[in-house]
PDB file of C-alpha atoms in Angstrom:
ATOM      1  CA  MET A   1     -29.785 158.803 -35.184  1.00 60.00           C
ATOM      2  CA  LEU A   2     -29.975 162.116 -34.319  1.00 74.00           C
ATOM      3  CA  THR A   3     -32.468 163.898 -32.228  1.00 80.00           C
ATOM      4  CA  ARG A   4     -34.502 167.340 -33.576  1.00 82.00           C
ATOM      5  CA  LYS A   5     -32.145 169.431 -31.778  1.00 85.00           C
ATOM      6  CA  GLN A   6     -29.342 167.898 -32.044  1.00 84.00           C
ATOM      7  CA  LEU A   7     -29.755 168.193 -35.958  1.00 87.00           C
ATOM      8  CA  ASP A   8     -31.868 171.888 -34.925  1.00 88.00           C
ATOM      9  CA  LEU A   9     -27.685 172.327 -33.698  1.00 88.00           C
ATOM     10  CA  LEU A  10     -25.644 171.207 -36.130  1.00 88.00           C
ATOM     11  CA  GLU A  11     -27.412 173.358 -38.817  1.00 89.00           C
ATOM     12  CA  PHE A  12     -27.163 175.771 -36.598  1.00 89.00           C
ATOM     13  CA  ILE A  13     -23.741 175.871 -36.581  1.00 87.00           C
ATOM     14  CA  HIS A  14     -23.577 174.656 -39.990  1.00 86.00           C
ATOM     15  CA  LYS A  15     -25.233 177.881 -41.503  1.00 87.00           C
ATOM     16  CA  ARG A  16     -23.337 180.338 -38.990  1.00 83.00           C
ATOM     17  CA  VAL A  17     -20.083 178.628 -39.907  1.00 80.00           C
ATOM     18  CA  GLN A  18     -20.610 179.354 -44.046  1.00 81.00           C
ATOM     19  CA  ARG A  19     -22.168 182.953 -43.071  1.00 80.00           C
ATOM     20  CA  ASP A  20     -18.828 184.263 -40.821  1.00 74.00           C
ATOM     21  CA  GLY A  21     -17.216 181.442 -41.230  1.00 73.00           C
ATOM     22  CA  VAL A  22     -16.537 181.866 -36.637  1.00 77.00           C
ATOM     23  CA  PRO A  23     -18.548 178.717 -34.594  1.00 81.00           C
ATOM     24  CA  PRO A  24     -21.964 180.490 -32.880  1.00 82.00           C
ATOM     25  CA  SER A  25     -21.791 181.079 -29.378  1.00 81.00           C
ATOM     26  CA  PHE A  26     -22.738 179.667 -26.310  1.00 80.00           C
ATOM     27  CA  ASP A  27     -25.556 182.261 -25.748  1.00 82.00           C
ATOM     28  CA  GLU A  28     -26.131 181.796 -29.420  1.00 85.00           C
ATOM     29  CA  MET A  29     -26.922 178.814 -29.980  1.00 87.00           C
ATOM     30  CA  LYS A  30     -28.875 178.804 -26.407  1.00 87.00           C
ATOM     31  CA  GLU A  31     -31.492 181.867 -27.881  1.00 89.00           C
ATOM     32  CA  ALA A  32     -31.300 179.387 -30.936  1.00 89.00           C
ATOM     33  CA  LEU A  33     -33.026 176.637 -29.505  1.00 89.00           C
ATOM     34  CA  ASP A  34     -35.251 178.205 -27.291  1.00 87.00           C
ATOM     35  CA  LEU A  35     -33.137 177.125 -23.992  1.00 84.00           C
ATOM     36  CA  ARG A  36     -33.692 178.105 -20.795  1.00 80.00           C
ATOM     37  CA  SER A  37     -30.148 177.666 -20.217  1.00 78.00           C
ATOM     38  CA  LYS A  38     -26.480 176.687 -22.042  1.00 77.00           C
ATOM     39  CA  SER A  39     -25.861 173.642 -20.520  1.00 78.00           C
ATOM     40  CA  GLY A  40     -28.499 172.191 -22.580  1.00 81.00           C
ATOM     41  CA  ILE A  41     -26.176 173.390 -25.618  1.00 82.00           C
ATOM     42  CA  HIS A  42     -23.320 171.926 -23.971  1.00 81.00           C
ATOM     43  CA  ARG A  43     -25.453 168.757 -23.473  1.00 82.00           C
ATOM     44  CA  LEU A  44     -25.491 168.549 -27.183  1.00 85.00           C
ATOM     45  CA  ILE A  45     -22.767 169.685 -27.810  1.00 83.00           C
ATOM     46  CA  THR A  46     -21.466 166.530 -26.151  1.00 81.00           C
ATOM     47  CA  ALA A  47     -23.981 164.109 -28.085  1.00 80.00           C
ATOM     48  CA  LEU A  48     -22.689 165.464 -31.531  1.00 84.00           C
ATOM     49  CA  GLU A  49     -19.630 165.191 -30.446  1.00 81.00           C
ATOM     50  CA  GLU A  50     -19.626 161.706 -28.700  1.00 79.00           C
ATOM     51  CA  ARG A  51     -21.760 160.562 -32.380  1.00 80.00           C
ATOM     52  CA  GLY A  52     -19.129 161.942 -34.770  1.00 83.00           C
ATOM     53  CA  PHE A  53     -20.074 165.163 -36.136  1.00 84.00           C
ATOM     54  CA  ILE A  54     -18.286 167.722 -34.973  1.00 85.00           C
ATOM     55  CA  ARG A  55     -14.962 167.878 -32.535  1.00 81.00           C
ATOM     56  CA  ARG A  56     -13.616 170.278 -30.081  1.00 75.00           C
ATOM     57  CA  LEU A  57     -10.299 170.996 -29.958  1.00 64.00           C
ATOM     58  CA  ALA A  58      -8.677 171.983 -26.581  1.00 57.00           C
ATOM     59  CA  HIS A  59      -6.162 175.584 -25.970  1.00 49.00           C
ATOM     60  CA  ARG A  60      -7.594 176.433 -29.648  1.00 51.00           C
ATOM     61  CA  ALA A  61      -9.218 179.898 -30.577  1.00 48.00           C
ATOM     62  CA  ARG A  62     -12.576 179.031 -32.626  1.00 51.00           C
ATOM     63  CA  ALA A  63     -12.329 175.661 -30.700  1.00 65.00           C
ATOM     64  CA  LEU A  64     -15.505 174.126 -32.831  1.00 75.00           C
ATOM     65  CA  GLU A  65     -14.899 171.670 -35.819  1.00 78.00           C
ATOM     66  CA  ILE A  66     -17.424 169.943 -37.673  1.00 82.00           C
ATOM     67  CA  VAL A  67     -16.779 166.731 -38.810  1.00 82.00           C
ATOM     68  CA  LYS A  68     -19.369 165.705 -40.748  1.00 83.00           C
ATOM     69  CA  LEU A  69     -23.352 166.520 -41.577  1.00 82.00           C
ATOM     70  CA  PRO A  70     -26.366 164.276 -41.780  1.00 77.00           C
ATOM     71  CA  GLU A  71     -27.798 163.065 -44.651  1.00 67.00           C
ATOM     72  CA  SER A  72     -30.485 165.411 -44.506  1.00 61.00           C
ATOM     73  CA  MET A  73     -28.628 167.907 -44.769  1.00 65.00           C
ATOM     74  CA  GLY A  74     -26.263 166.552 -47.412  1.00 58.00           C
ATOM     75  CA  GLY A  75     -23.548 164.777 -46.179  1.00 56.00           C
ATOM     76  CA  GLU A  76     -23.405 161.348 -45.579  1.00 48.00           C
ATOM     77  CA  ALA A  77     -23.735 159.578 -42.243  1.00 39.00           C
ATOM     78  CA  SER A  78     -20.574 158.139 -42.259  1.00 38.00           C
ATOM     79  CA  HIS A  79     -17.914 160.013 -44.730  1.00 39.00           C
ATOM     80  CA  GLY A  80     -18.226 161.891 -48.012  1.00 38.00           C
ATOM     81  CA  PHE A  81     -18.299 165.622 -45.660  1.00 39.00           C
ATOM     82  CA  VAL A  82     -13.764 167.032 -45.413  1.00 40.00           C
ATOM     83  CA  PRO A  83     -13.602 168.403 -41.794  1.00 38.00           C
ATOM     84  CA  ARG A  84     -13.073 171.692 -41.471  1.00 40.00           C
ATOM     85  CA  VAL A  85     -11.735 173.012 -38.830  1.00 41.00           C
ATOM     86  CA  ILE A  86     -12.062 177.132 -38.736  1.00 40.00           C
ATOM     87  CA  GLU A  87      -9.091 179.134 -37.937  1.00 41.00           C
ATOM     88  CA  GLY A  88     -10.574 182.518 -39.860  1.00 38.00           C
ATOM     89  CA  ASP A  89     -11.281 180.896 -43.757  1.00 39.00           C
ATOM     90  CA  ARG A  90     -13.823 180.581 -45.509  1.00 38.00           C
ATOM     91  CA  PRO A  91     -15.867 177.403 -46.682  1.00 43.00           C
ATOM     92  CA  THR A  92     -16.124 177.948 -50.479  1.00 43.00           C
ATOM     93  CA  ALA A  93     -19.959 177.634 -50.282  1.00 43.00           C
ATOM     94  CA  ALA A  94     -22.044 179.924 -52.532  1.00 48.00           C
ATOM     95  CA  GLN A  95     -22.363 183.261 -50.087  1.00 46.00           C
ATOM     96  CA  PRO A  96     -23.824 186.286 -50.112  1.00 46.00           C
ATOM     97  CA  ALA A  97     -23.612 188.773 -53.278  1.00 48.00           C
ATOM     98  CA  ASN A  98     -22.276 191.565 -51.199  1.00 46.00           C
ATOM     99  CA  ALA A  99     -19.524 188.977 -49.848  1.00 45.00           C
ATOM    100  CA  ARG A 100     -15.933 190.019 -49.519  1.00 44.00           C
ATOM    101  CA  PRO A 101     -13.929 188.157 -52.681  1.00 43.00           C
ATOM    102  CA  VAL A 102     -12.268 184.868 -51.218  1.00 38.00           C
ATOM    103  CA  VAL A 103      -8.441 186.578 -50.784  1.00 41.00           C
ATOM    104  CA  THR A 104      -9.551 189.725 -48.905  1.00 38.00           C
ATOM    105  CA  ALA A 105     -10.235 186.382 -46.044  1.00 44.00           C
ATOM    106  CA  GLN A 106      -6.851 184.827 -46.209  1.00 61.00           C
ATOM    107  CA  ALA A 107      -5.237 184.224 -42.309  1.00 71.00           C
ATOM    108  CA  ILE A 108      -3.283 187.152 -41.032  1.00 78.00           C
ATOM    109  CA  GLU A 109      -0.949 187.034 -38.733  1.00 81.00           C
ATOM    110  CA  VAL A 110      -1.113 189.283 -36.026  1.00 80.00           C
ATOM    111  CA  PRO A 111       0.647 189.598 -32.240  1.00 77.00           C
ATOM    112  CA  LEU A 112      -1.096 188.293 -29.537  1.00 79.00           C
ATOM    113  CA  MET A 113      -0.085 191.084 -26.548  1.00 76.00           C
ATOM    114  CA  GLY A 114      -1.218 189.330 -23.227  1.00 73.00           C
ATOM    115  CA  ARG A 115      -4.527 189.238 -21.215  1.00 74.00           C
ATOM    116  CA  ILE A 116      -6.912 192.340 -20.748  1.00 78.00           C
ATOM    117  CA  ALA A 117      -9.312 191.987 -17.813  1.00 69.00           C
ATOM    118  CA  ALA A 118     -12.355 191.862 -18.987  1.00 66.00           C
ATOM    119  CA  GLY A 119     -13.252 192.927 -14.575  1.00 54.00           C
ATOM    120  CA  VAL A 120     -11.320 194.750 -12.807  1.00 49.00           C
ATOM    121  CA  PRO A 121      -8.445 196.356 -14.716  1.00 47.00           C
ATOM    122  CA  ILE A 122      -4.464 194.295 -14.466  1.00 44.00           C
ATOM    123  CA  GLU A 123      -1.362 195.608 -15.445  1.00 48.00           C
ATOM    124  CA  ALA A 124      -0.564 196.875 -19.371  1.00 47.00           C
ATOM    125  CA  ILE A 125      -0.026 195.146 -21.744  1.00 55.00           C
ATOM    126  CA  ALA A 126       3.985 195.371 -23.048  1.00 54.00           C
ATOM    127  CA  HIS A 127       5.623 191.454 -24.054  1.00 58.00           C
ATOM    128  CA  VAL A 128       4.598 189.818 -27.233  1.00 64.00           C
ATOM    129  CA  ARG A 129       2.872 186.497 -26.175  1.00 65.00           C
ATOM    130  CA  ASP A 130       2.981 185.387 -29.237  1.00 74.00           C
ATOM    131  CA  ASN A 131       0.351 185.222 -32.778  1.00 79.00           C
ATOM    132  CA  VAL A 132      -2.448 184.350 -33.791  1.00 78.00           C
ATOM    133  CA  ALA A 133      -3.545 183.785 -37.580  1.00 78.00           C
ATOM    134  CA  VAL A 134      -6.921 186.239 -37.950  1.00 76.00           C
ATOM    135  CA  PRO A 135      -9.261 186.574 -40.831  1.00 74.00           C
ATOM    136  CA  GLY A 136      -8.018 188.955 -43.665  1.00 72.00           C
ATOM    137  CA  ALA A 137     -11.534 190.012 -43.271  1.00 70.00           C
ATOM    138  CA  MET A 138     -12.054 190.916 -40.063  1.00 70.00           C
ATOM    139  CA  ILE A 139      -8.425 193.567 -39.848  1.00 73.00           C
ATOM    140  CA  SER A 140     -10.636 196.478 -40.844  1.00 60.00           C
ATOM    141  CA  GLY A 141      -9.081 199.895 -41.053  1.00 59.00           C
ATOM    142  CA  ARG A 142      -6.055 201.373 -41.872  1.00 64.00           C
ATOM    143  CA  GLY A 143      -2.803 200.903 -38.460  1.00 71.00           C
ATOM    144  CA  GLU A 144      -1.705 197.923 -36.546  1.00 83.00           C
ATOM    145  CA  HIS A 145      -3.347 195.917 -35.217  1.00 87.00           C
ATOM    146  CA  TYR A 146      -3.282 193.613 -32.190  1.00 85.00           C
ATOM    147  CA  ALA A 147      -4.912 190.318 -29.938  1.00 86.00           C
ATOM    148  CA  LEU A 148      -5.617 190.074 -26.664  1.00 88.00           C
ATOM    149  CA  GLU A 149      -6.636 186.945 -24.818  1.00 87.00           C
ATOM    150  CA  VAL A 150      -9.725 188.223 -22.481  1.00 87.00           C
ATOM    151  CA  LYS A 151      -9.480 187.570 -18.309  1.00 85.00           C
ATOM    152  CA  GLY A 152     -13.545 188.562 -17.157  1.00 85.00           C
ATOM    153  CA  ASP A 153     -16.428 188.509 -18.261  1.00 87.00           C
ATOM    154  CA  SER A 154     -18.100 191.723 -16.721  1.00 88.00           C
ATOM    155  CA  MET A 155     -18.096 192.016 -21.139  1.00 90.00           C
ATOM    156  CA  ILE A 156     -20.768 189.266 -21.056  1.00 88.00           C
ATOM    157  CA  GLU A 157     -23.394 191.100 -22.750  1.00 88.00           C
ATOM    158  CA  ALA A 158     -21.752 192.416 -26.268  1.00 89.00           C
ATOM    159  CA  GLY A 159     -20.367 188.678 -26.423  1.00 88.00           C
ATOM    160  CA  ILE A 160     -17.244 188.954 -24.805  1.00 89.00           C
ATOM    161  CA  ASN A 161     -15.903 185.364 -23.018  1.00 88.00           C
ATOM    162  CA  ASP A 162     -13.885 185.041 -20.019  1.00 87.00           C
ATOM    163  CA  GLY A 163     -10.936 183.423 -22.799  1.00 86.00           C
ATOM    164  CA  ASP A 164     -12.091 183.995 -25.125  1.00 88.00           C
ATOM    165  CA  VAL A 165      -9.380 186.680 -27.858  1.00 88.00           C
ATOM    166  CA  VAL A 166     -10.078 190.360 -29.011  1.00 89.00           C
ATOM    167  CA  ILE A 167      -9.211 192.164 -31.996  1.00 88.00           C
ATOM    168  CA  ILE A 168      -8.265 195.420 -31.495  1.00 88.00           C
ATOM    169  CA  ARG A 169      -7.154 198.435 -34.308  1.00 88.00           C
ATOM    170  CA  GLU A 170      -4.664 200.535 -32.546  1.00 88.00           C
ATOM    171  CA  THR A 171      -6.071 204.657 -32.609  1.00 89.00           C
ATOM    172  CA  ALA A 172      -5.853 206.883 -29.994  1.00 89.00           C
ATOM    173  CA  VAL A 173      -9.801 208.055 -30.406  1.00 91.00           C
ATOM    174  CA  ALA A 174     -12.753 207.053 -29.680  1.00 93.00           C
ATOM    175  CA  ASP A 175     -15.914 207.796 -30.314  1.00 93.00           C
ATOM    176  CA  ASN A 176     -18.980 206.744 -27.036  1.00 94.00           C
ATOM    177  CA  GLY A 177     -19.945 203.100 -27.368  1.00 93.00           C
ATOM    178  CA  ASP A 178     -17.184 202.385 -29.058  1.00 94.00           C
ATOM    179  CA  ILE A 179     -15.442 199.041 -27.077  1.00 94.00           C
ATOM    180  CA  VAL A 180     -11.503 199.855 -26.504  1.00 94.00           C
ATOM    181  CA  VAL A 181      -8.811 199.250 -25.139  1.00 91.00           C
ATOM    182  CA  ALA A 182      -8.717 202.055 -22.039  1.00 91.00           C
ATOM    183  CA  LEU A 183      -4.573 202.637 -20.233  1.00 88.00           C
ATOM    184  CA  ILE A 184      -6.053 204.134 -16.789  1.00 87.00           C
ATOM    185  CA  GLU A 185      -3.156 206.082 -15.375  1.00 83.00           C
ATOM    186  CA  ASP A 186      -0.583 204.589 -17.411  1.00 75.00           C
ATOM    187  CA  GLN A 187      -1.218 201.093 -15.078  1.00 76.00           C
ATOM    188  CA  GLU A 188      -3.882 199.499 -15.597  1.00 81.00           C
ATOM    189  CA  ALA A 189      -5.775 198.260 -19.467  1.00 84.00           C
ATOM    190  CA  THR A 190      -9.038 196.749 -18.600  1.00 89.00           C
ATOM    191  CA  LEU A 191     -11.471 196.131 -22.061  1.00 91.00           C
ATOM    192  CA  LYS A 192     -14.642 199.565 -21.772  1.00 93.00           C
ATOM    193  CA  ARG A 193     -17.646 200.537 -23.877  1.00 94.00           C
ATOM    194  CA  PHE A 194     -15.703 203.817 -24.087  1.00 96.00           C
ATOM    195  CA  PHE A 195     -18.270 207.264 -22.814  1.00 96.00           C
ATOM    196  CA  ARG A 196     -16.999 210.641 -23.046  1.00 94.00           C
ATOM    197  CA  ARG A 197     -19.088 213.146 -20.143  1.00 93.00           C
ATOM    198  CA  GLY A 198     -17.468 216.574 -20.718  1.00 91.00           C
ATOM    199  CA  ASN A 199     -14.494 216.857 -19.562  1.00 92.00           C
ATOM    200  CA  ALA A 200     -14.129 212.942 -17.891  1.00 95.00           C
ATOM    201  CA  ILE A 201     -14.388 209.460 -19.286  1.00 96.00           C
ATOM    202  CA  ALA A 202     -16.925 207.292 -18.159  1.00 95.00           C
ATOM    203  CA  LEU A 203     -15.724 202.654 -18.526  1.00 94.00           C
ATOM    204  CA  GLU A 204     -18.794 201.538 -19.101  1.00 94.00           C
ATOM    205  CA  ALA A 205     -19.041 197.563 -18.528  1.00 91.00           C
ATOM    206  CA  ALA A 206     -21.612 194.889 -20.722  1.00 90.00           C
ATOM    207  CA  ASN A 207     -22.563 193.428 -16.645  1.00 89.00           C
ATOM    208  CA  PRO A 208     -24.554 194.821 -14.904  1.00 87.00           C
ATOM    209  CA  ALA A 209     -22.744 193.553 -11.967  1.00 87.00           C
ATOM    210  CA  TYR A 210     -20.227 195.809 -13.108  1.00 88.00           C
ATOM    211  CA  GLU A 211     -20.261 199.848 -12.177  1.00 90.00           C
ATOM    212  CA  THR A 212     -19.389 202.167 -14.607  1.00 92.00           C
ATOM    213  CA  ARG A 213     -16.045 204.211 -13.707  1.00 92.00           C
ATOM    214  CA  LEU A 214     -15.492 207.639 -13.935  1.00 94.00           C
ATOM    215  CA  PHE A 215     -12.318 209.664 -14.406  1.00 94.00           C
ATOM    216  CA  PRO A 216     -10.188 212.202 -15.340  1.00 94.00           C
ATOM    217  CA  GLU A 217      -9.706 212.535 -19.155  1.00 93.00           C
ATOM    218  CA  ASP A 218      -5.525 212.830 -18.961  1.00 93.00           C
ATOM    219  CA  GLN A 219      -6.550 209.381 -16.637  1.00 93.00           C
ATOM    220  CA  VAL A 220      -7.483 207.081 -19.462  1.00 93.00           C
ATOM    221  CA  ARG A 221      -5.174 207.347 -23.148  1.00 91.00           C
ATOM    222  CA  ILE A 222      -6.702 204.836 -25.457  1.00 92.00           C
ATOM    223  CA  GLN A 223      -3.866 201.919 -26.852  1.00 88.00           C
ATOM    224  CA  GLY A 224      -7.056 200.573 -29.362  1.00 89.00           C
ATOM    225  CA  ARG A 225     -10.677 199.525 -30.205  1.00 91.00           C
ATOM    226  CA  LEU A 226     -11.915 196.485 -30.919  1.00 90.00           C
ATOM    227  CA  VAL A 227     -12.573 194.618 -34.544  1.00 88.00           C
ATOM    228  CA  GLY A 228     -13.036 192.145 -34.300  1.00 87.00           C
ATOM    229  CA  LEU A 229     -13.383 188.451 -32.637  1.00 86.00           C
ATOM    230  CA  ILE A 230     -12.438 184.676 -31.872  1.00 84.00           C
ATOM    231  CA  ARG A 231     -14.573 182.747 -29.707  1.00 78.00           C
ATOM    232  CA  THR A 232     -12.757 179.621 -27.733  1.00 67.00           C
ATOM    233  CA  TYR A 233     -15.287 176.856 -26.049  1.00 60.00           C
TER     234      TYR A 233
END
């Protein structure tokens, strides 16, 4: 038997997976359940995992799996619900009228280029490390796409956490407010919000603990723009 909060969290996760194809973030869960801290969410998830309703898969992107649903949510206490690991495909349940056809949401592999700093810049991305499957609907616009693993916490208020994987569309231009991969002096790469200020480029964090950094425009090259995010747990 589940507590009211456990049931509320399971229902919230299930609805978000049906709507978006990916589980919500811990911050979104905390806000949805009106909890003061994410530690409460961790306890609820642990309780749901111990009772066999969800499962966390180590070292996997989007590694939160709904194993079964209780009768009150249209499932059965111990059987009848088919597990689905969220790896970019979308559930076959009824979708909004403006939803894209299922064929456009099939998984597409993009190269995982390494790590990108969401904090102090790190070495520029240079080599393909692996491939990662992402929903086809996440590949927006023309051009090549690639993935990067986020290191650091400077973009947490934009919903980008340490360990997440970001999907980037290659482009050399950006609009004010875009979250971009910026190459600084051809040596360091970082993930920040882009703003043009006269002849300077401002790279702004989404965390008040980090200062906005200003560079002459000839010292910053845009390597791509954020188009998607894969959450890890």
